[in-house]
Short mmCIF file of C-alpha atoms in Angstrom, two decimals:
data_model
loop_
_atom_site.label_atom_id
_atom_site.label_comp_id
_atom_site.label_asym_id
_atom_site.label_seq_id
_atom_site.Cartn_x
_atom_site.Cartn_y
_atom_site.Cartn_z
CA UNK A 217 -10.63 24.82 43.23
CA UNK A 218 -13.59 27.19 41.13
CA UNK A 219 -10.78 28.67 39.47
CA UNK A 220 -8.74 25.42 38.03
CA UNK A 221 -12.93 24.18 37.15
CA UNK A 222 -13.72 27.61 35.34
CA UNK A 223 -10.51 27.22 33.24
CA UNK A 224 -11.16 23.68 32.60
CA UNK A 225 -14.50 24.37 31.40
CA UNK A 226 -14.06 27.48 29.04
CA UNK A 227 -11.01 25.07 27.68
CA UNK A 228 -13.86 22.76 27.11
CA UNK A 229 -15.89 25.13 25.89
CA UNK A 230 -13.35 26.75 23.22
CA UNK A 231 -11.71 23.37 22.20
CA UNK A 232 -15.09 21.67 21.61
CA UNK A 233 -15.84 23.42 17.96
CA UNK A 234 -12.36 22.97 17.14
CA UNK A 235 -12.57 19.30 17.51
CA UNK A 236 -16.43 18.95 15.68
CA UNK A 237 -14.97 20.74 12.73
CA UNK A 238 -11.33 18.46 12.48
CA UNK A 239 -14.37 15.46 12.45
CA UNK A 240 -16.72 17.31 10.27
CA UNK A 241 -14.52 17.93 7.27
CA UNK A 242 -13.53 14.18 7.52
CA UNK A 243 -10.65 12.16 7.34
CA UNK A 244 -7.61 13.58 6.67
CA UNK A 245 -5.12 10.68 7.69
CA UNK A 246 -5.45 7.19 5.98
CA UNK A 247 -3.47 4.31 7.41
CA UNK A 248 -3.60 0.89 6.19
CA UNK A 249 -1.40 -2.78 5.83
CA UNK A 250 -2.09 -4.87 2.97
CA UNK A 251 -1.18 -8.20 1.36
CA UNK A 252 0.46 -7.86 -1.76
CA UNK A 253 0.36 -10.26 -5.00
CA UNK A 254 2.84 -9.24 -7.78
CA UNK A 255 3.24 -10.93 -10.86
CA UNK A 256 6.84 -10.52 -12.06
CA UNK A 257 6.18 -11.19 -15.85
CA UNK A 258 9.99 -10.96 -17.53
CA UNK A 259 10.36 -14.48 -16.69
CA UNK A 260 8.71 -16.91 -18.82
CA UNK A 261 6.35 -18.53 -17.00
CA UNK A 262 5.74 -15.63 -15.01
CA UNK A 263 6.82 -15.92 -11.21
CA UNK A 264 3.83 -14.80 -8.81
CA UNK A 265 4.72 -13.29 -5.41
CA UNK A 266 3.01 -12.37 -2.16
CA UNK A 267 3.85 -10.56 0.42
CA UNK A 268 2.85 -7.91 2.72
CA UNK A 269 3.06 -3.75 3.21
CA UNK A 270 1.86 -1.11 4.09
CA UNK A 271 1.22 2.61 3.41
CA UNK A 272 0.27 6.05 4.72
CA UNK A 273 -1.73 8.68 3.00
CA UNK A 274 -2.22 12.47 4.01
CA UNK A 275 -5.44 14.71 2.12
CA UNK A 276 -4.27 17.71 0.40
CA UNK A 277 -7.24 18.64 -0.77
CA UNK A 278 -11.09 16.65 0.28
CA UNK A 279 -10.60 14.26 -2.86
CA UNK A 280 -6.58 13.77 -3.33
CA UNK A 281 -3.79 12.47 -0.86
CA UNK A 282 -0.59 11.91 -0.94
CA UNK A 283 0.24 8.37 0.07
CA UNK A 284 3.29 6.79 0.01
CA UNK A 285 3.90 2.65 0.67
CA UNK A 286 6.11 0.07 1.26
CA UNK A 287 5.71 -3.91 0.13
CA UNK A 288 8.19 -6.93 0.71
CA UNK A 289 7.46 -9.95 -1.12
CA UNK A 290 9.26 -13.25 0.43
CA UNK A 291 7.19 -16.07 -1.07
CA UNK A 292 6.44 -17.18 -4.24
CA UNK A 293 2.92 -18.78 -5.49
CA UNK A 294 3.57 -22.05 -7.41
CA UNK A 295 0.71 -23.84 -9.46
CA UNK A 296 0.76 -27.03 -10.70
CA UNK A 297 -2.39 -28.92 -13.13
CA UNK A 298 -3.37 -32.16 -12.33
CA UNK A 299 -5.70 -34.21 -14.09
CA UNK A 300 -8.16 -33.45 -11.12
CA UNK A 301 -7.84 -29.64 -11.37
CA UNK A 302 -5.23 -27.51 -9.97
CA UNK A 303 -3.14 -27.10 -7.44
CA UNK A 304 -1.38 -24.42 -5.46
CA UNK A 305 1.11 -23.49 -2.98
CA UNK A 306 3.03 -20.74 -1.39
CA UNK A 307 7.01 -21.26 -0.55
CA UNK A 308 9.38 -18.88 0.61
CA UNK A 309 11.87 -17.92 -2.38
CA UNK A 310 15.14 -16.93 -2.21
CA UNK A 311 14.79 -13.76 -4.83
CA UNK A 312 12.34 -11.29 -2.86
CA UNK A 313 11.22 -7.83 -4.48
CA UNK A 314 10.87 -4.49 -2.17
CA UNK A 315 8.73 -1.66 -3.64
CA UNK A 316 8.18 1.94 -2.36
CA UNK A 317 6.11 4.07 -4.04
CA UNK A 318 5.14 8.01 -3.37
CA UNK A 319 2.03 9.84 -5.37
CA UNK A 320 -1.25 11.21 -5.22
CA UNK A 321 -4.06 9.65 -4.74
CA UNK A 322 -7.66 10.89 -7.11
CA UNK A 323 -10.52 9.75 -4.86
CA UNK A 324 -14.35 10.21 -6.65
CA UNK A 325 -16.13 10.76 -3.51
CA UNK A 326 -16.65 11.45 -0.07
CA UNK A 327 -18.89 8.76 1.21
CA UNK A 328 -18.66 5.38 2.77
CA UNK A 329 -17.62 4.11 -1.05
CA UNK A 330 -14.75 5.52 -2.55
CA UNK A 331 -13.85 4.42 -6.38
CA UNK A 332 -9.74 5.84 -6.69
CA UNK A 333 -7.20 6.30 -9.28
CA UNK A 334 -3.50 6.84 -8.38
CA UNK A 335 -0.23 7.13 -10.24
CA UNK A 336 2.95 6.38 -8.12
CA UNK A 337 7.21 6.70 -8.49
CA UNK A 338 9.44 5.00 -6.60
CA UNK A 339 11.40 2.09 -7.46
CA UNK A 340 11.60 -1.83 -6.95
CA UNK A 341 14.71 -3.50 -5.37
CA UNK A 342 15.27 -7.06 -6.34
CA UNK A 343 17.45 -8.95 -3.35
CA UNK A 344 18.42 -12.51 -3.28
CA UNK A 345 18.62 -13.95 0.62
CA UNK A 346 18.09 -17.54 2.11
CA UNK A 347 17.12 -15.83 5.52
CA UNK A 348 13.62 -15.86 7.29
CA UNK A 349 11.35 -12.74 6.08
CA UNK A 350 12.93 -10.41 8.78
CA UNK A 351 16.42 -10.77 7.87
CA UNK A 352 15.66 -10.84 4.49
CA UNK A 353 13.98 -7.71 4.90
CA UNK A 354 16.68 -5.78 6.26
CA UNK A 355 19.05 -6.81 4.00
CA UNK A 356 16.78 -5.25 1.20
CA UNK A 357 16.51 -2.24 2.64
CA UNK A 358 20.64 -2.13 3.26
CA UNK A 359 20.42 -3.42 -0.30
CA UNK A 360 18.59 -0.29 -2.17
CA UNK A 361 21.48 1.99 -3.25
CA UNK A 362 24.81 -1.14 -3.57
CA UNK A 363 21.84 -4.05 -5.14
CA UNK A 364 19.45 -4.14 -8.37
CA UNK A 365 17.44 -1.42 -7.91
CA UNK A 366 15.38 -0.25 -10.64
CA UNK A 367 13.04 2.99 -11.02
CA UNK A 368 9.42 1.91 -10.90
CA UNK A 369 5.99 3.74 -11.62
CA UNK A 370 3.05 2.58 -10.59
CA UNK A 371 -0.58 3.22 -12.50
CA UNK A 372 -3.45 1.45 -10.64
CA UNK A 373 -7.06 1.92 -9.34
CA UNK A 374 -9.18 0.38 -6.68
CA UNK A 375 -12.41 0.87 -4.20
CA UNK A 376 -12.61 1.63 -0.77
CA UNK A 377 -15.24 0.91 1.85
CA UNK A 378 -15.57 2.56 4.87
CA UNK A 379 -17.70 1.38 8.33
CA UNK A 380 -16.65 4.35 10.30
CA UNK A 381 -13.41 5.04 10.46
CA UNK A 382 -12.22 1.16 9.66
CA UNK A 383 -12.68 -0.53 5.91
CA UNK A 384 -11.14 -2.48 3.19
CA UNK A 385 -9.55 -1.24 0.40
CA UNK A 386 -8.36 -3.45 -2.92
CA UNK A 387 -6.06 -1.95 -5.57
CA UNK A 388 -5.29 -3.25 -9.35
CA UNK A 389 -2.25 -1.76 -10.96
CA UNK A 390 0.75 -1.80 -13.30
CA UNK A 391 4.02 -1.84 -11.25
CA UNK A 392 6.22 -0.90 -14.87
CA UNK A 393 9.98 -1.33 -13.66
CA UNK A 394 12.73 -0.03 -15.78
CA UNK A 395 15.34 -2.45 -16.53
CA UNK A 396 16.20 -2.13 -20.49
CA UNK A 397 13.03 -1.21 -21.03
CA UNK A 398 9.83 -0.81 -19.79
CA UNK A 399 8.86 -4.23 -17.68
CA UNK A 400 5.10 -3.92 -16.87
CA UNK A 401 3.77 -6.77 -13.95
CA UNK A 402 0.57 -7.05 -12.47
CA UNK A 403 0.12 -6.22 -8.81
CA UNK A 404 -2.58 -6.58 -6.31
CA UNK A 405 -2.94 -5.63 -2.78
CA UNK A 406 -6.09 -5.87 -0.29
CA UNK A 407 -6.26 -4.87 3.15
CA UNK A 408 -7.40 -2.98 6.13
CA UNK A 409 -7.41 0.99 5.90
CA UNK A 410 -7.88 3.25 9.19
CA UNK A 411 -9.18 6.98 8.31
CA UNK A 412 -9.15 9.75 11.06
#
């Protein structure tokens, strides 16, 4: 039995540092789910989407990461004036937009507050489907290289607050689309973000 205990606790001993110095330098994974608003502005009015993603980012050095996301949008944001103000109200749409995006990720700081600029490639894929989100989700993904897909950047910056390892994190960008042209919509996302 002294033998098994005197391994264990030189183990201890000699994986102890290692593990103080992974949590010293910080986080170097960055997980997170968001909801997504995208304002699709070739049509006139504009259509306004929401929807929901999420996205994964790995440090390559202690202020830039690599992230790389995923949104679906499957309902669209109608508003209507009244003479009483306005109104509005989400329904789920038949045409349903499916973004990925890959690209670093310029963070200012180290602390609990974190202002961030990123630039992003990837592409949009715009599916039409009369299913529940699921379904319709699926068949965008089968969708990508036989349905309108068109290559997408995406400029944007945001803030980031962090209570530990858990905060919030809000991004404001340009998701420019390529269709004949340059097509430049707003899009928003906000959401949880998990750091280890």
């Amino acid at each position: 039995m002294k033998p098994k205990f005197l391994i264990a606790a030189l183990a201890f001993c000699f994986c102890a540092p290692l593990v103080v110095a992974q949590t010293e330098g910080g986080d170097h994974v960055e997980l997170g789910v968001f909801a997504d608003y995208f304002n699709l502005s070739r049509t006139s009015p504009h259509i306004n989407f929401v929807g929901v993603g999420g996205r994964a980012g790995f440090n390559v050095h202690p202020n830039v990461q690599i992230e790389a996301e995923m949104s679906y949008d499957f309902a669209r944001n109608f508003t209507s004036t009244f003479s009483n103000g306005a109104s509005t109200h989400f329904v789920q749409t038949n045409l349903r937009p499916l973004h990925a995006l890959f690209g670093p990720k310029f963070e200012t700081s180290r602390g609990p507050i974190r202002a961030f600029a990123t630039f992003k490639v990837g592409f949009v894929n715009f599916s039409t489907s009369n299913s529940g989100a699921g379904s319709g989700f699926t068949g965008a993904l089968g969708g990508v290289t036989s349905g309108n897909t068109d290559t997408a950047i995406y400029p944007g910056v945001g803030v980031e607050g962090f209570w530990g390892p858990v905060g919030v994190r809000v991004d404001v960008g340009d998701d420019i689309y390529f269709d004949n042209g340059a097509r430049n919509n707003l899009k928003v996302t906000l959401g949880p973000v998990f750091r280890f």
